[in-house]
Coordinates of C-alpha atoms in Angstrom, one line a residue:
M421 CA 165.4 -25.6 73.8
S422 CA 165.1 -22.0 74.9
R423 CA 162.4 -20.9 72.4
P424 CA 160.0 -23.7 71.6
G425 CA 158.0 -21.9 68.9
P426 CA 157.4 -18.6 67.1
A427 CA 155.5 -16.5 69.7
G428 CA 156.6 -12.8 69.5
R429 CA 158.8 -13.3 66.4
H430 CA 158.3 -12.2 62.9
G431 CA 156.7 -15.0 60.8
L432 CA 156.4 -16.1 57.2
H433 CA 152.8 -14.9 57.2
E434 CA 154.2 -11.4 57.3
V435 CA 156.3 -11.7 54.1
M436 CA 153.7 -11.4 51.3
T437 CA 151.6 -8.8 53.2
S438 CA 154.7 -6.7 53.8
A439 CA 155.6 -6.8 50.1
A440 CA 152.0 -6.0 49.2
A441 CA 152.1 -3.0 51.5
V442 CA 155.2 -1.7 49.8
V443 CA 153.8 -2.2 46.3
A444 CA 150.2 -1.2 46.9
G445 CA 150.5 1.5 49.6
P446 CA 148.2 1.8 52.6
D447 CA 144.8 1.8 50.9
L448 CA 144.3 -2.0 50.9
G449 CA 145.0 -2.4 54.6
F450 CA 148.4 -4.2 54.3
H451 CA 151.2 -3.3 56.7
D452 CA 155.0 -3.6 56.1
T453 CA 155.8 -5.2 59.4
L454 CA 159.1 -6.4 58.2
G455 CA 160.5 -3.0 57.1
L456 CA 161.1 -4.0 53.5
P457 CA 162.9 -1.6 51.1
D458 CA 160.8 0.6 48.9
A459 CA 160.2 -0.7 45.3
R460 CA 157.6 -0.6 42.6
R461 CA 157.8 -4.3 42.0
Y462 CA 158.4 -7.3 44.2
V463 CA 159.1 -10.9 43.2
V464 CA 158.8 -13.4 46.1
L465 CA 160.6 -16.6 45.4
L466 CA 160.0 -19.4 48.0
V467 CA 162.7 -22.1 48.0
D468 CA 161.2 -25.2 49.6
G469 CA 163.3 -26.5 52.5
M470 CA 166.0 -23.8 52.5
G471 CA 166.1 -23.2 56.2
E472 CA 168.2 -20.3 57.5
Q473 CA 170.6 -22.5 59.4
L474 CA 171.2 -24.8 56.5
L475 CA 171.9 -21.8 54.2
R476 CA 174.3 -20.4 56.7
E477 CA 176.1 -23.7 57.2
H478 CA 176.6 -24.0 53.4
A479 CA 177.3 -20.4 52.6
H480 CA 180.3 -21.3 50.5
L481 CA 178.0 -23.3 48.1
A482 CA 175.6 -20.4 47.7
P483 CA 177.6 -17.2 47.2
F484 CA 174.8 -15.2 45.7
L485 CA 172.2 -16.0 48.3
S486 CA 174.6 -15.8 51.2
S487 CA 175.7 -12.3 50.1
L488 CA 172.2 -10.9 50.4
P489 CA 171.0 -8.9 53.5
S490 CA 168.2 -10.7 55.4
V491 CA 165.4 -9.7 57.7
P492 CA 166.6 -11.1 61.1
D493 CA 164.9 -13.8 63.1
V494 CA 162.0 -14.9 61.0
V495 CA 160.3 -18.2 61.5
C496 CA 157.9 -20.1 59.3
G497 CA 155.3 -21.0 61.9
V498 CA 154.1 -24.3 63.4
P499 CA 153.9 -26.9 62.1
S500 CA 157.0 -26.2 60.0
T501 CA 155.7 -28.0 57.0
T502 CA 155.0 -27.0 53.4
V503 CA 151.2 -27.0 53.2
T504 CA 150.9 -24.9 56.3
S505 CA 153.7 -22.5 55.4
L506 CA 152.5 -21.9 51.8
T507 CA 149.1 -21.1 53.1
S508 CA 150.5 -18.8 55.8
L509 CA 152.6 -17.0 53.2
G510 CA 149.7 -16.7 50.7
T511 CA 147.0 -15.5 53.1
G512 CA 149.0 -13.5 55.7
L513 CA 147.5 -15.7 58.5
R514 CA 148.8 -18.3 60.9
A515 CA 147.6 -21.8 60.9
G516 CA 145.0 -21.3 63.6
A517 CA 143.2 -18.9 61.3
H518 CA 143.6 -20.3 57.8
G519 CA 143.0 -23.9 58.9
V520 CA 145.7 -25.8 56.9
V521 CA 147.1 -27.3 60.1
G522 CA 149.5 -30.0 58.9
Y523 CA 150.7 -32.3 56.2
T524 CA 147.9 -34.6 57.3
S525 CA 145.1 -33.8 59.7
R526 CA 141.5 -34.9 60.5
V527 CA 138.4 -33.8 58.7
P528 CA 136.1 -33.2 61.6
E529 CA 132.9 -34.0 59.7
T530 CA 134.1 -37.4 58.6
G531 CA 136.8 -38.4 61.1
R532 CA 139.1 -39.3 58.2
R533 CA 142.7 -38.5 57.7
F534 CA 143.3 -35.8 55.0
N535 CA 146.6 -35.2 53.2
A536 CA 146.6 -31.5 52.2
L537 CA 149.5 -32.0 49.8
A538 CA 147.9 -34.9 47.8
W539 CA 144.4 -33.5 48.6
D540 CA 143.1 -37.0 48.9
Q541 CA 139.7 -36.4 50.4
P542 CA 136.6 -34.8 48.8
V543 CA 137.2 -31.5 50.6
D544 CA 136.2 -28.2 49.1
A545 CA 139.4 -26.1 49.2
L546 CA 137.3 -22.9 49.2
Q547 CA 135.6 -24.0 52.4
W548 CA 138.6 -25.6 54.0
Q549 CA 140.5 -22.2 53.6
R550 CA 137.9 -19.5 53.5
H551 CA 140.1 -16.3 53.5
P552 CA 141.1 -14.4 50.5
T553 CA 144.8 -14.6 49.5
V554 CA 147.1 -11.6 49.3
L555 CA 147.4 -12.0 45.6
Q556 CA 143.6 -12.1 45.3
R557 CA 143.2 -8.9 47.2
L558 CA 145.8 -7.1 45.0
H559 CA 144.3 -8.5 41.8
E560 CA 140.8 -7.5 42.7
A561 CA 142.1 -4.0 43.4
G562 CA 143.5 -3.8 39.9
L563 CA 147.2 -4.4 40.6
N564 CA 149.4 -6.8 38.8
A565 CA 149.5 -9.8 41.1
A566 CA 150.3 -13.3 39.9
S567 CA 151.9 -16.7 40.7
V568 CA 154.3 -18.6 38.6
N569 CA 154.6 -22.3 39.3
E570 CA 154.7 -25.8 37.7
S571 CA 151.7 -26.3 35.4
R572 CA 150.7 -29.4 37.3
F573 CA 149.9 -27.3 40.4
E574 CA 147.3 -25.2 38.7
G575 CA 143.9 -25.7 40.3
S576 CA 145.2 -28.0 43.0
G577 CA 143.6 -27.9 46.5
L578 CA 146.8 -26.4 48.0
T579 CA 147.1 -23.8 45.2
L580 CA 143.5 -22.8 45.8
C581 CA 144.1 -22.4 49.5
S582 CA 147.3 -20.4 49.2
Q583 CA 147.4 -18.5 45.9
R584 CA 143.9 -18.4 44.4
G585 CA 142.2 -15.4 43.0
A586 CA 145.0 -14.1 40.7
P587 CA 146.5 -15.2 37.4
F588 CA 148.4 -18.5 37.5
H589 CA 151.2 -18.9 35.0
G590 CA 152.1 -22.6 34.6
V591 CA 155.6 -23.5 33.5
G592 CA 157.3 -26.7 32.5
S593 CA 161.0 -26.0 33.3
V594 CA 163.2 -23.8 35.5
W595 CA 164.3 -21.8 32.4
E596 CA 160.8 -21.1 31.5
R597 CA 160.1 -20.0 35.0
L598 CA 162.9 -17.5 34.9
D599 CA 161.6 -15.9 31.8
V600 CA 157.9 -15.9 32.8
V601 CA 158.6 -14.4 36.2
A602 CA 160.6 -11.6 34.6
D603 CA 157.9 -11.0 31.9
V604 CA 155.0 -11.0 34.4
A605 CA 156.9 -8.6 36.8
E606 CA 157.3 -6.1 33.9
D607 CA 153.6 -6.3 32.9
A608 CA 152.6 -3.3 34.9
D609 CA 154.0 -0.3 36.7
R610 CA 153.6 -2.0 40.1
S611 CA 153.5 -5.7 40.6
L612 CA 153.8 -8.6 43.1
V613 CA 154.8 -12.0 41.7
Y614 CA 155.1 -15.2 43.6
A615 CA 157.3 -18.1 42.4
Y616 CA 158.1 -21.5 43.9
E617 CA 161.2 -23.8 43.8
S618 CA 160.9 -27.4 45.1
R619 CA 164.0 -29.3 44.2
L620 CA 166.0 -28.7 47.4
D621 CA 163.2 -30.1 49.6
H622 CA 162.9 -33.2 47.4
A623 CA 166.7 -33.8 47.7
G624 CA 166.6 -33.4 51.4
H625 CA 163.7 -35.9 51.9
A626 CA 165.3 -38.4 49.6
H627 CA 169.0 -38.1 50.5
G628 CA 169.2 -35.9 53.6
S629 CA 170.0 -32.3 54.1
T630 CA 173.7 -33.3 54.8
S631 CA 174.0 -35.2 51.5
Q632 CA 176.0 -34.3 48.4
E633 CA 172.8 -34.5 46.4
W634 CA 171.3 -31.7 48.6
R635 CA 174.5 -29.6 48.3
D636 CA 174.5 -30.0 44.5
V637 CA 170.9 -28.7 44.3
L638 CA 171.8 -25.7 46.5
V639 CA 174.6 -24.8 44.1
T640 CA 172.1 -24.9 41.2
V641 CA 169.4 -22.9 43.0
D642 CA 171.9 -20.2 43.9
R643 CA 173.1 -19.9 40.4
E644 CA 169.6 -19.7 39.0
T645 CA 168.4 -17.2 41.6
A646 CA 171.3 -14.9 40.6
Q647 CA 170.2 -15.3 36.9
L648 CA 166.7 -14.4 37.9
R649 CA 167.9 -11.2 39.6
D650 CA 169.7 -10.2 36.4
L651 CA 166.6 -10.7 34.3
L652 CA 164.3 -8.6 36.5
P653 CA 163.8 -4.8 36.0
D654 CA 166.0 -2.6 38.1
D655 CA 163.1 -1.2 40.1
T656 CA 162.3 -4.8 41.4
V657 CA 163.2 -6.3 44.7
L658 CA 163.7 -10.1 44.6
L659 CA 162.8 -11.5 48.0
V660 CA 163.9 -15.1 48.6
T661 CA 162.5 -17.0 51.5
A662 CA 161.6 -20.6 52.5
D663 CA 158.8 -22.6 54.1
H664 CA 160.9 -24.5 56.7
G665 CA 164.3 -26.0 57.4
M666 CA 165.2 -29.6 57.7
V667 CA 166.9 -32.2 59.9
D668 CA 168.2 -35.6 59.2
L669 CA 167.0 -38.5 61.5
P670 CA 169.3 -41.4 62.2
A671 CA 167.8 -44.9 62.6
E672 CA 168.2 -44.8 66.4
G673 CA 166.1 -41.7 66.6
R674 CA 163.1 -43.2 64.9
F675 CA 160.4 -44.3 67.3
D676 CA 157.7 -46.5 65.8
V677 CA 154.4 -46.6 67.6
A678 CA 154.0 -50.2 66.4
D679 CA 156.4 -51.1 69.1
R680 CA 154.4 -49.3 71.8
P681 CA 150.7 -50.1 71.0
D682 CA 149.7 -48.9 74.5
L683 CA 150.4 -45.3 73.4
L684 CA 147.5 -45.6 71.0
D685 CA 145.1 -46.4 73.8
G686 CA 142.4 -43.8 73.6
V687 CA 143.7 -42.5 70.3
D688 CA 141.1 -42.5 67.5
L689 CA 143.4 -41.2 64.7
L690 CA 147.1 -40.5 64.2
A691 CA 148.0 -37.8 61.7
G692 CA 150.6 -35.0 61.1
E693 CA 154.0 -36.3 60.2
A694 CA 157.0 -37.8 62.0
R695 CA 158.3 -34.6 63.5
F696 CA 154.9 -33.2 64.4
R697 CA 152.1 -35.7 65.3
H698 CA 148.4 -34.9 65.8
L699 CA 146.7 -37.4 68.1
Y700 CA 142.9 -37.3 68.0
T701 CA 141.1 -38.6 71.2
A702 CA 137.8 -38.5 72.9
R703 CA 137.7 -35.4 75.1
Q704 CA 137.8 -37.4 78.3
E705 CA 140.9 -39.3 77.1
R706 CA 142.9 -36.1 76.2
E707 CA 144.9 -35.6 79.4
A708 CA 145.5 -39.3 80.0
V709 CA 146.9 -39.7 76.4
A710 CA 149.0 -36.6 76.8
E711 CA 150.5 -37.8 80.1
R712 CA 151.2 -41.2 78.6
W713 CA 153.1 -39.6 75.7
R714 CA 155.0 -37.3 77.9
A715 CA 156.2 -40.2 80.0
A716 CA 157.2 -42.1 76.8
C717 CA 159.0 -39.3 75.1
G718 CA 160.6 -37.5 78.0
D719 CA 162.8 -34.7 76.8
R720 CA 162.8 -35.9 73.2
A721 CA 159.5 -34.1 72.4
V722 CA 157.2 -31.4 73.6
V723 CA 153.7 -32.8 74.2
R724 CA 150.8 -30.4 74.4
T725 CA 147.1 -30.5 74.4
R726 CA 144.9 -28.5 72.0
D727 CA 144.2 -25.7 74.4
E728 CA 148.0 -25.0 74.8
L729 CA 148.7 -24.2 71.2
D730 CA 147.9 -20.5 70.8
D731 CA 151.6 -19.4 70.8
W732 CA 152.3 -22.0 68.1
F733 CA 149.2 -21.8 65.8
G734 CA 147.7 -18.5 66.8
P735 CA 144.2 -18.6 68.2
L736 CA 142.2 -21.5 66.8
A737 CA 139.2 -20.4 64.8
P738 CA 136.1 -22.4 65.7
E739 CA 136.0 -24.1 62.3
V740 CA 139.7 -25.0 62.6
A741 CA 139.9 -26.4 66.1
G742 CA 138.5 -29.8 65.3
R743 CA 141.2 -30.3 62.6
V744 CA 144.0 -30.0 65.2
G745 CA 145.0 -32.9 67.4
D746 CA 143.6 -33.1 70.8
V747 CA 147.2 -33.9 71.7
V748 CA 150.3 -32.9 69.6
V749 CA 153.8 -34.3 69.8
A750 CA 156.6 -32.0 68.6
S751 CA 159.8 -33.9 68.3
L752 CA 163.2 -32.5 69.4
G753 CA 166.8 -33.3 68.5
D754 CA 167.1 -36.3 66.3
F755 CA 163.8 -37.9 67.4
G756 CA 160.7 -38.7 65.3
V757 CA 157.4 -40.5 65.9
F758 CA 156.8 -43.0 63.1
S759 CA 153.9 -45.3 62.4
T760 CA 154.8 -48.0 59.9
D761 CA 151.1 -49.1 59.8
D762 CA 149.8 -45.6 58.9
F763 CA 152.8 -44.0 57.1
P764 CA 155.0 -46.7 55.7
L765 CA 156.8 -44.4 53.2
E766 CA 158.2 -42.1 55.9
M767 CA 160.7 -44.7 57.0
R768 CA 162.4 -44.4 53.6
M769 CA 163.0 -40.7 54.0
K770 CA 166.3 -39.2 55.2
G771 CA 165.4 -35.5 55.9
F772 CA 162.4 -34.3 57.9
H773 CA 160.7 -31.1 59.2
G774 CA 157.5 -30.1 60.9
S775 CA 158.6 -29.4 64.5
V776 CA 159.5 -26.4 66.6
T777 CA 163.3 -26.6 66.7
E778 CA 165.3 -23.6 65.4
A779 CA 166.7 -25.8 62.5
E780 CA 163.1 -26.3 61.3
L781 CA 161.6 -23.0 62.1
R782 CA 164.2 -20.4 61.1
I783 CA 163.9 -19.2 57.5
P784 CA 165.8 -16.6 55.5
V785 CA 164.1 -13.5 54.1
L786 CA 166.8 -12.4 51.6
L787 CA 166.6 -9.1 49.7
A788 CA 168.2 -8.7 46.3
T789 CA 167.7 -5.1 45.2

């Protein structure tokens, strides 16, 4: 793999800040690093799981989305997973700064594994992610900034990390979302509205990103996005992006650590997800564990220690470092690291993401003007 990570490339964390710079001007300190078109209003729609490579390979199924110009060579960040990416989008920061470092990670104070999607530990979201969101900064400055999402996400830990501090408009259906996004965008002379679409990712996990079910959802999402563009005011840019791509893993690529218990010697906790594992060790065990995993994985994974992650995560803030694995294992190709003891449901999934391959990292930034 020629480019094992996002160093030196535009990232998802620049999308909302660039749109905010266009809408708000220079006074709030935002910068349009992506060179977005001028507009008084922006709607940022994130389609979960719609990687740039997947969209390009299925262009005939998404004629509207595929017809749009895109900012070139944008990556979601590492790990390429929803909780990290949504927080990067929402804060304008990379994982090493905002601290949502994976689907599951360790709470340093307790040593317990924490699922940032389910928010299954008594963790204060305002302390776990301490930085203001882009929407919060705009709202506090008196601009029209809001998020539109499923009602069940209101007040969740992930929502507080990624989109807090601005009005949340809960919806119960796609059709309601279309109308609410258009209405909120029109509420003021200048506005930035965030909206989220989850069905493509769900289809990929359940059936695979090469499945007919996934293709059918892409057709639907394309049609609905075109309808949203038609509903928006003429002076609005609809920016469509994603939080990661996806790869399907065959049975022969699934490595279960239950078959190699020696790889857990010196490992206190296993977290992350199949394509990007965090391994937590005693400091004196770190190098030995890393070497053991490098030998076992060979060229099927990139194995790094915590002090080798700045190009992937950005510099690790002191309060964030203990959440990151002492050793991380980023799978390549059709390989994945499973643990049937710790994550039994993962074996039932078809599609995966989280790692540093182009298929997982590359995301579209599409502009419908």
